[in-house]
Amino acid sequence: MQLTIRAAGDNVKAVSYLLAKNPGNLYERSQKGHLVRMFYSKFTDTELEMTIFVTPDPIELIQNSANSYDITHYINDREFAVSSIFLSLIRSALGTALNGQPKEEYAEWVMHPFPFTFELGPVNTTLPDSQLKNLFEPMGYQVDITRPEIDYSFDLKEKSTVRTIRLSGKQTLKDALRHLFVLIPVIDDYKHYFIDEKEIEKIGRYGEGWLDQHPLRETIYRRALRFKEVYDLVENGEAEPATEPAPLKKTSLNELRYAKIAETAAALKPKSIVDFGSGEGKLAVKLGFINGVNEILAVEPSQVETMKALRRFEKVNDKTDFVEPKTLWGSLFYFDERLKGKDLMILCEVIEHIDEERLPKIFDGILHDYAPKSLIVTTPNREYNEVYDMDDHFRHDDHRFEWTRQEFRGWCEQRNHAGDYDIEFAGIGEEHTEQGFPTQMCVFQRKVNN
């Protein structure tokens, strides 16, 4: 993942002073375990070309919890694409230019516009080319977007979401970098870190002088901040930089989902729980604190995720009222006698990763062979994707399908064809007046006489 900055014309050498990087030296630093390099490939009186790129350590991204992000146990390419991860790694290298604070003798160039070209990529986004252009063109950029030449005869996707973006226009270096640091997270489909007061302050600072007038201002805030209560702070004028930030506790959709499932599970009063597709054990830890539970089976097909779960269980500080989950290798495609007849089985964001035509047989096996007293199933609500400006795409590349609320309700009712269970539906996350909740949940409870 890389960003290349080009400038042509008189006085372009001044850009190196603003970057505070000597063209004769290779800049190379380790940032949180990842290698950041910056070098000049052209540096003359009238031409300058500088590239900053990151060689990530994927293992570090997964193992370091401060840098971890939910990949739902599947391989993806976020660590190799220009994204919020990329920005967090290059921010310190570009700090002088971002803040507009070079050495005093070069301060006159901070507000000097240069004819820049910025090329960034690869970018992986579900936003269409037209919307990418609408993000940058209001600031005066000419936007050129290219896609890789791929032979799609061997690819299940009809069209690649990977692109290279080239922005050309006369800008100050400080303004241009601030445009990128606000808008790249908007392009990114999911930010890898929690969003808090500092994030609001940063967007307000980097967006000063241009964001309030942007025609897509609301879309930018919504996609950059992702959560309604944070967005409301901005809308209500409560997000101005201050000595004491406004009180705000940010909770991700994942955490809201785990909390809702744990709350629902506790109300069912189970003694035994099977967490199917338990991943790195975040939900299983919450289940371990439910009163009355004496057995939790964390079932996961990935050995890597299971190892992370074991480390997570070991790190639980107060184990006084904690039932440590037992990890099991398992798959929904294979029957396991050990999982039969439990009080509660949970499938949290699992079914959408399975081919739709295979689900009926799997669910018949769950409801009638495993026959738990209760079953909790969660899955994305496809209608809510419109709120994320990705209504034509799934939320994850590995999703085989995503259902509307009506489709999910109908499917669950159909799977209960024997009538052995009572079923209830609920939503998780921020509710939209028209599109509902981002996550939908169904709870199956076996009838007393069955």
Phi, psi and omega in degrees: 000134186207160175231126178247132179246124177238145175215146180223150179118188181290148171068016183293340177299338180296337179299325180295328177291322179293326177283341182059039180228125182288125180298339181277354184241144172276123176274124181215120182221153171264123180241106181055037178089359182246147186269121178250125179235146175221132180212158177259124175264344173218137177203092178232183180296335185235358180221137177220135175219120182231139179235134172241129181219161185236132170255102187281158172254099184302326180294319178297321180299324182277315188285327182278109185299333179293338181249007186283159177209155186283114175248017178045041173068017181237153180289137171221184187247017186300324182287354180244011182238154175292118188204189176299328176298313180303314181298318181296332182275333182259356185302316182293325180294328182255014185302318181298315181289320180298320182273352180063044184228065175283183175302150188306323183291347180249007185298333182297338183273352182299320183261014180271123178281135177244151174282092186266154163230126178246126178240125182228141180169170357287145175250131177244108184215151176272355178292140177288161180304322182299321181284327174300317178294321180294337177287322188259331185298326180299340177269005175097014179272145162270129187248124176239131183236128178237151178243151178292149175276110185234141174278103185278003178294341179249015185238134179287339180278143178280331183210133182290143174269000181273133181214163169246134182248131177240123182246127180235135179172165180270115185215158165285152181297319181300312181297316183297316179294324179291325173303314182294320183288340173273319191271333177298317174297335176289321177292321181300139183279341178200124179283148189266002182228162180290150185253123184224199183299324181296325179294320177298314181298320181295316179296320178297321181286313180289334181268001183299129175092351181217329187289322181297333181264358184289132181297338178254029184307312183296320178296319180298311180296318183296316183281330180283322185264329170074339186236140190299315185294328176289316179299321180296324177300319179293313182299325184270006177075020182262008186252018177293144177305134182214164179293328176238111182295153178298140180297129181203127175248117185262132179235129180284163177300323177303313181293321176299321180294313180298318181296318180294318179296316180297320178296316179295318179298317181299322180293337179279348177054052180280153170260333179231137183227138171246117176261099186272127187075048190285346176058226185274010168088014181296314178291319182302324178298315179297322179295331182293346181258006180285129180299136175091347179282133178236358178210128174230122177254115179264105187257126186208134179280341184267122178293325179298313180295323179296320178296321177294323179296317180299318177296322179296318180296321181295332185274358177299121188290304183258105183260016182301311181249028185251126173264111184289126180295149174260126181274138177227139169284134180190160179219148178295345181277352182232132180285137180233113183304331184293342184263003187282140171070025179281163181289323185214133172240140183235132172239093182265109177055049181246316192297329183290350177267005182245140178305132188301323183289345180269347186294318182305316180294320180297315183287327174299322177294320180294308187286331187244339176261306174290322175047057176291157175295325179219154178221129176248128180233129173238151180200156179296147172267111185300327181299329183288345179301333178297327178294328178274007182059037179219043185292343179264006186223156172282161183283341179217143183299334182272355178293131179272339178197164167217135188255149168287171178299319181294319179295317180295315180299313180297320181293317180295319178296323179293322180291339178269036188298334179278349179071022182282343187236147163273141182233143178227149181242148178210168178241157181228136178104196181283122182278133174260141186300328182254322188264358177079213182261152178295327179242136176247147186226141174235134178245119175263128176234121182296134179295151189302321185275004182250000000 
